[in-house]
Tab-separated table of C-alpha atoms and ligand atoms in Angstrom:
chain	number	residue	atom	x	y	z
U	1	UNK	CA	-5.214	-0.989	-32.221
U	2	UNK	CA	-2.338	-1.643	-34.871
U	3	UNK	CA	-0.138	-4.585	-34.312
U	4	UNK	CA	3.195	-3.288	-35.329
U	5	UNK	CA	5.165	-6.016	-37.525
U	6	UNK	CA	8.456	-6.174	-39.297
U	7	UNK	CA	11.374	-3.935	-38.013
U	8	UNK	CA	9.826	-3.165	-34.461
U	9	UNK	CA	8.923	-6.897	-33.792
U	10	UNK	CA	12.902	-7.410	-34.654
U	11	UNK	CA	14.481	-5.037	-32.563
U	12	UNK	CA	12.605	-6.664	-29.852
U	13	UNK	CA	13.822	-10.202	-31.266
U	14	UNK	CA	17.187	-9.134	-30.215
U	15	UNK	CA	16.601	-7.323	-27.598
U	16	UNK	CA	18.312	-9.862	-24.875
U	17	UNK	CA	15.439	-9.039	-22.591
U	18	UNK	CA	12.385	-10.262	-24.740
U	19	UNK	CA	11.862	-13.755	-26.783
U	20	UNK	CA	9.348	-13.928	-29.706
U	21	UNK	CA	7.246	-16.868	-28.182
U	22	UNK	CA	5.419	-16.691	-31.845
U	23	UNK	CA	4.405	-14.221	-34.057
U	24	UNK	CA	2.161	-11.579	-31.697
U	25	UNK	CA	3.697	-13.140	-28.588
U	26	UNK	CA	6.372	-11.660	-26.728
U	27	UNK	CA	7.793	-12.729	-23.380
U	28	UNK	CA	9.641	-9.833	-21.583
U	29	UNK	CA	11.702	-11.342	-18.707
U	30	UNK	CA	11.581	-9.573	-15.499
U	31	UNK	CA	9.842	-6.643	-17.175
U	32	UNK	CA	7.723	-6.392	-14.047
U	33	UNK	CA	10.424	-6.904	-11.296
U	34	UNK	CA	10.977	-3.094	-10.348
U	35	UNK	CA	6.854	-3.446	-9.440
U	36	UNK	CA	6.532	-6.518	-8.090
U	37	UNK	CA	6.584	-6.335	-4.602
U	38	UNK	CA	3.911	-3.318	-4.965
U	39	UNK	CA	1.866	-5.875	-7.493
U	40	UNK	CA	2.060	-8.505	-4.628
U	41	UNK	CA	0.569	-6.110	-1.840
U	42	UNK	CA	-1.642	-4.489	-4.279
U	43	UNK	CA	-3.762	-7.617	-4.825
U	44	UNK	CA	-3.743	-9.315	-1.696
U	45	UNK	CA	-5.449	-6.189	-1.351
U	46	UNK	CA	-8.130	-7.024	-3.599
U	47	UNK	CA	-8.534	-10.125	-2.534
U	48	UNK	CA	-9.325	-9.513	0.723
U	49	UNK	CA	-11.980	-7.936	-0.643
U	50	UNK	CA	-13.080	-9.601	-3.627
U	51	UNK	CA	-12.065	-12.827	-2.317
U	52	UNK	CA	-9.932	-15.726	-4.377
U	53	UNK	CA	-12.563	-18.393	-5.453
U	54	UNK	CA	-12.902	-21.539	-7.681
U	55	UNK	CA	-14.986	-21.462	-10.144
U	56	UNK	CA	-17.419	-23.787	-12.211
U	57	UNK	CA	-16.758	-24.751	-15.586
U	58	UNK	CA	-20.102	-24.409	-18.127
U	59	UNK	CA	-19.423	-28.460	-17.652
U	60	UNK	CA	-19.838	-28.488	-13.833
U	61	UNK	CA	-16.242	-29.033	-12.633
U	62	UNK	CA	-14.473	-26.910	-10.142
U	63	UNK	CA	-11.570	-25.114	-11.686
U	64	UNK	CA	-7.676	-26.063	-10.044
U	65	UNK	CA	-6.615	-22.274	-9.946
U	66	UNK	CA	-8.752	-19.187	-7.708
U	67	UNK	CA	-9.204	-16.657	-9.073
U	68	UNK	CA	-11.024	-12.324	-8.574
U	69	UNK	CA	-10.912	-9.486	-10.838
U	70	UNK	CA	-10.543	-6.083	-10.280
U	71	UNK	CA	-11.792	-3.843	-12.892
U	72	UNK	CA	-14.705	-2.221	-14.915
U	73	UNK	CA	-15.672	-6.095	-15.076
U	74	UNK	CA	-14.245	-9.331	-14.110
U	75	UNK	CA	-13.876	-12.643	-16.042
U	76	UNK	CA	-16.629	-15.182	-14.349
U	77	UNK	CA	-17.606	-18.765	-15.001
U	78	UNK	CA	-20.421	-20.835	-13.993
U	79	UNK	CA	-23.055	-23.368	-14.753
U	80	UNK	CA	-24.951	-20.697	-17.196
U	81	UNK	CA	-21.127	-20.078	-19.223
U	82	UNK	CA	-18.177	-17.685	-19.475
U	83	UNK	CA	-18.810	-14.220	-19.205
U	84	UNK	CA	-17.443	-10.752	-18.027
U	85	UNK	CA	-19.395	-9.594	-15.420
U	86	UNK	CA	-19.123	-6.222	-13.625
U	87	UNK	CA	-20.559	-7.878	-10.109
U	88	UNK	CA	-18.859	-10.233	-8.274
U	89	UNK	CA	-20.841	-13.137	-7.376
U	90	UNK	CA	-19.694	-13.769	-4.316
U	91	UNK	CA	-20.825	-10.517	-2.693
U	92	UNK	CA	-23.098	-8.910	-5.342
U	93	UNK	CA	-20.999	-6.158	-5.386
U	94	UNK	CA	-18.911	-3.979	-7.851
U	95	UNK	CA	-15.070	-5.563	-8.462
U	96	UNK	CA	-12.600	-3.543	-7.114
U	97	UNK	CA	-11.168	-0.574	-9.233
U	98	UNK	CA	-8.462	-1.629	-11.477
U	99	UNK	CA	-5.057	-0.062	-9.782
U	100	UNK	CA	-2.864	2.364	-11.640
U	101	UNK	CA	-0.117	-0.269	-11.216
U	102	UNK	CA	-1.615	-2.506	-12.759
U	103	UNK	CA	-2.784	-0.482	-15.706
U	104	UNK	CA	0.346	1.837	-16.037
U	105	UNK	CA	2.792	-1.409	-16.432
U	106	UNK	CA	0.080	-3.204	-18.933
U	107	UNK	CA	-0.025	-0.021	-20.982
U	108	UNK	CA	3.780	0.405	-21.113
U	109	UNK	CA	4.312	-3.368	-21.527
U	110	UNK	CA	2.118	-3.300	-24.504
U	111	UNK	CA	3.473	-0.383	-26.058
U	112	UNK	CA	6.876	-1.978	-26.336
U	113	UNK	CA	5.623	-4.903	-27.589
U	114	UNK	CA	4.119	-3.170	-30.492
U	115	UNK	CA	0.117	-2.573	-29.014
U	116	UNK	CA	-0.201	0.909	-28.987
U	117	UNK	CA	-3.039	2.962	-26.221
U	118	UNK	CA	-3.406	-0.457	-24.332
U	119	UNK	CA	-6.046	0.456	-21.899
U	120	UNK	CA	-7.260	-2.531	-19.884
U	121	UNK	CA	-10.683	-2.565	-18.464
U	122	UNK	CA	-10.843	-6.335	-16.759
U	123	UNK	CA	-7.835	-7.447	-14.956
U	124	UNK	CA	-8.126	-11.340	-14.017
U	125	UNK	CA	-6.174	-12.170	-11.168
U	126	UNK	CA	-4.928	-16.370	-10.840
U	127	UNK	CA	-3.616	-17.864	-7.416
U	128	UNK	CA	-2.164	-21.149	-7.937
U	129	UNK	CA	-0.720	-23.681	-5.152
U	130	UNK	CA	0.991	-26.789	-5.275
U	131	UNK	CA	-0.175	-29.009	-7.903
U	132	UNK	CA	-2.764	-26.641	-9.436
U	133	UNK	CA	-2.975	-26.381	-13.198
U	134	UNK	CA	-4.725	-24.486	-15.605
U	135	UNK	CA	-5.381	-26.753	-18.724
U	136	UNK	CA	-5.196	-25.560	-22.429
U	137	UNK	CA	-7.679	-23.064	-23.410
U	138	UNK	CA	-7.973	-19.593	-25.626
U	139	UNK	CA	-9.367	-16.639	-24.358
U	140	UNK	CA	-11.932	-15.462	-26.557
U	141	UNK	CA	-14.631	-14.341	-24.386
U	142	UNK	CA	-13.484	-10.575	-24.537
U	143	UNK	CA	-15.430	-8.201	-27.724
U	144	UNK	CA	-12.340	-7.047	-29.556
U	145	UNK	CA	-9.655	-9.394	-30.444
U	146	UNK	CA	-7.067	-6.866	-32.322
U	147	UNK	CA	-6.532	-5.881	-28.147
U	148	UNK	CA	-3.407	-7.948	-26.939
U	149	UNK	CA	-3.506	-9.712	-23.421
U	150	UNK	CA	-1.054	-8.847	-21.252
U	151	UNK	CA	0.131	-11.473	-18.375
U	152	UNK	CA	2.710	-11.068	-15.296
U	153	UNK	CA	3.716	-13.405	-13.575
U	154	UNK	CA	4.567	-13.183	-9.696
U	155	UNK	CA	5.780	-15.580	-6.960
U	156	UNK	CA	6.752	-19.194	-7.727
U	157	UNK	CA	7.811	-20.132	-11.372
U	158	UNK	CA	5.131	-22.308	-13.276
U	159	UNK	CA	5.626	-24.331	-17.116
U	160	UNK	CA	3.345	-22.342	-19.595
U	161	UNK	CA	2.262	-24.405	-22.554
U	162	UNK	CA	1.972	-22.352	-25.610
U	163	UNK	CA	0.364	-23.672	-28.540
U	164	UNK	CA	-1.566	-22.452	-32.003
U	165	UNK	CA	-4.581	-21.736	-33.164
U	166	UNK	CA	-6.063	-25.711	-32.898
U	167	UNK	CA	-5.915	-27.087	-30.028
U	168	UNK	CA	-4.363	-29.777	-31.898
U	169	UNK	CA	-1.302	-27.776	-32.607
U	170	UNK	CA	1.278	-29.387	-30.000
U	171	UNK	CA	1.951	-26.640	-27.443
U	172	UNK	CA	6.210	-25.547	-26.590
U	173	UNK	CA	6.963	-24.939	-22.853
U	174	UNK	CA	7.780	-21.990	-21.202
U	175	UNK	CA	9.476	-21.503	-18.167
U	176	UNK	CA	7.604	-18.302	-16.310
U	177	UNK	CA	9.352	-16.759	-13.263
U	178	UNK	CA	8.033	-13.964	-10.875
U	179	UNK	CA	8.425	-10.488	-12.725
U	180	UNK	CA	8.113	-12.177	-16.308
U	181	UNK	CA	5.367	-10.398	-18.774
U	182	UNK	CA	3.980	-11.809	-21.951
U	183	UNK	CA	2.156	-9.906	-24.215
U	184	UNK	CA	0.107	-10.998	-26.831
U	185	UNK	CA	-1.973	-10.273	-29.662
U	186	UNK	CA	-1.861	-10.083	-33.521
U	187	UNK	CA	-1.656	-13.254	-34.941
U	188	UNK	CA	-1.513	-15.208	-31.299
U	189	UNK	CA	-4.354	-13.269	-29.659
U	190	UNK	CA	-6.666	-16.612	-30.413
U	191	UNK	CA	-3.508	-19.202	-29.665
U	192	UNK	CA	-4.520	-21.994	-27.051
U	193	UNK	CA	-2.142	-21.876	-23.915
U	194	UNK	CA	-2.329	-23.517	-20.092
U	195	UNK	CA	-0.498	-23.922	-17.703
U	196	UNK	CA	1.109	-27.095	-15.992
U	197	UNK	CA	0.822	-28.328	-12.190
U	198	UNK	CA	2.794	-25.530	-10.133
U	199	UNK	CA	5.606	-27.067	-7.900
U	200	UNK	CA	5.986	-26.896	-4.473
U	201	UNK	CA	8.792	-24.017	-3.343
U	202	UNK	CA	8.946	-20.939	-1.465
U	203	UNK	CA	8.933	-17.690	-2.788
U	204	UNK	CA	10.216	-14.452	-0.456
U	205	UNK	CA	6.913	-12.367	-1.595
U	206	UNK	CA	4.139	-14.853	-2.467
U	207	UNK	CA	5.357	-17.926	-0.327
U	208	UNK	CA	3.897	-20.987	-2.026
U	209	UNK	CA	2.005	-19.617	-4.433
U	210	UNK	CA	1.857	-18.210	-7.679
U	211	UNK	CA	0.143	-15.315	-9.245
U	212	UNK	CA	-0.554	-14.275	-12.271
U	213	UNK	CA	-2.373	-11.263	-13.792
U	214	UNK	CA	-3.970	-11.093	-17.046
U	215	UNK	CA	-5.006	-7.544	-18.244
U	216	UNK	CA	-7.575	-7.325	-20.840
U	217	UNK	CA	-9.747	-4.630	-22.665
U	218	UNK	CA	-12.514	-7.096	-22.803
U	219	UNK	CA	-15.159	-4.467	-23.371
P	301	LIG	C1	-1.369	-18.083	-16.240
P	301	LIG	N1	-2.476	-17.286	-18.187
P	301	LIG	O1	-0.286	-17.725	-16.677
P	301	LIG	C2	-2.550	-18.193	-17.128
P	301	LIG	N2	-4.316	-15.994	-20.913
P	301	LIG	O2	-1.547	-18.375	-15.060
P	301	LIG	C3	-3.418	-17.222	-19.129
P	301	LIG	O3	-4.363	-17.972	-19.169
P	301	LIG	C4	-3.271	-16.226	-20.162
P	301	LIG	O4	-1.010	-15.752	-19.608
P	301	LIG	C5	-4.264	-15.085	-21.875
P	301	LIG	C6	-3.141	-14.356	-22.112
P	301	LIG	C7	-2.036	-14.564	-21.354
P	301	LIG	C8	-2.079	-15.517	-20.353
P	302	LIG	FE1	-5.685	-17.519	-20.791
């Protein structure tokens, strides 16, 4: 996986559509819109059969946001740590087979930023309500990091907080509406990010929640 620098990252720069967020970190507004309403139905489909869930932390609290996977594995947390797991907990069963939605606009998404033969295996799927948050954190628990992440966003708009490498490094906010993508790797695969506590609204597809997707090759 080659993270393309230079001229490439520039025409994107002034693209209109996309925003460098930091080097390796591209937000591509509304890149997902002409899927979203299939994205929407497509995983209230999985979870209503890999049912949305809060997790543990390692540290024993309850996380704010539910979340289910589809995939060859799915991101899981408990007392025992943070793992990918290709059995869902909750019903000691397979996760549901990542969609060729899903895939197809990660893939494409990742091309244009730059991450050439993006091929997700784990796709973690976030439901957030009114005043859940997701505080800062990096993902790091997938094997190779020189694979970007790629994130959509769907339903009601949520404040991402993007920071560096420390979580020391004071994070910039981010507006994120339904339809957004961000896409990131390179020198921001390892950057600490969260997200602040959703506000109440209505949204015509997701009602008063948001969703987000997060498509990784995490084996
Ligand atoms: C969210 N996103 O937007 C949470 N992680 O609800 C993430 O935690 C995230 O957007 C890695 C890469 C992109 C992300
Ligand atoms: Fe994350």
């Amino acid at each position: 996986m080659t993270y393309i620098h230079g001229a490439m990252q520039n025409l994107f720069d002034t693209d209109g559509e996309t925003e460098a967020l930091a080097p390796g970190a591209v937000l591509q507004r509304g890149r997902a819109l002409a899927v979203a309403a299939p994205l929407v139905a497509t995983l209230e489909r999985i979870a209503a059969e890999a049912p949305f869930r809060r997790m543990t932390t390692p540290g024993g609290f309850e996380m704010s946001v539910a979340m289910t996977n589809c995939g060859t594995v799915g991101w899981v947390t408990d007392r025992a740590g943070y793992r990918y797991d290709p059995c869902d907990p909750v019903r000691g069963l397979p996760w549901p087979p990542m969609p060729d939605v899903f895939a197809t606009l990660a893939h494409d998404a990742a091309r244009e930023a730059g991450f050439a033969d993006f091929e997700p295996d784990a796709c973690l799927i976030n439901c957030y309500t009114p005043g859940t948050r997701l505080s800062l954190h990096q993902d790091k628990d997938e094997r190779d990091f020189a694979q970007p992440v790629v994130s959509v966003s769907l339903g009601l708009p949520a404040v991402f907080q993007f920071g560096g490498n420390k979580r020391s490094d004071r994070p910039r906010r981010v507006a994120l509406h339904h339809g957004d993508v961000v896409v990131w790797g390179g020198p921001a695969r390892l950057a600490f990010h969260g997200v602040l506590a959703l506000k109440d609204g209505e949204h015509p597809l997701a009602g008063r929640r948001r969703f987000n997707l997060t498509l990784r090759k995490a084996l």
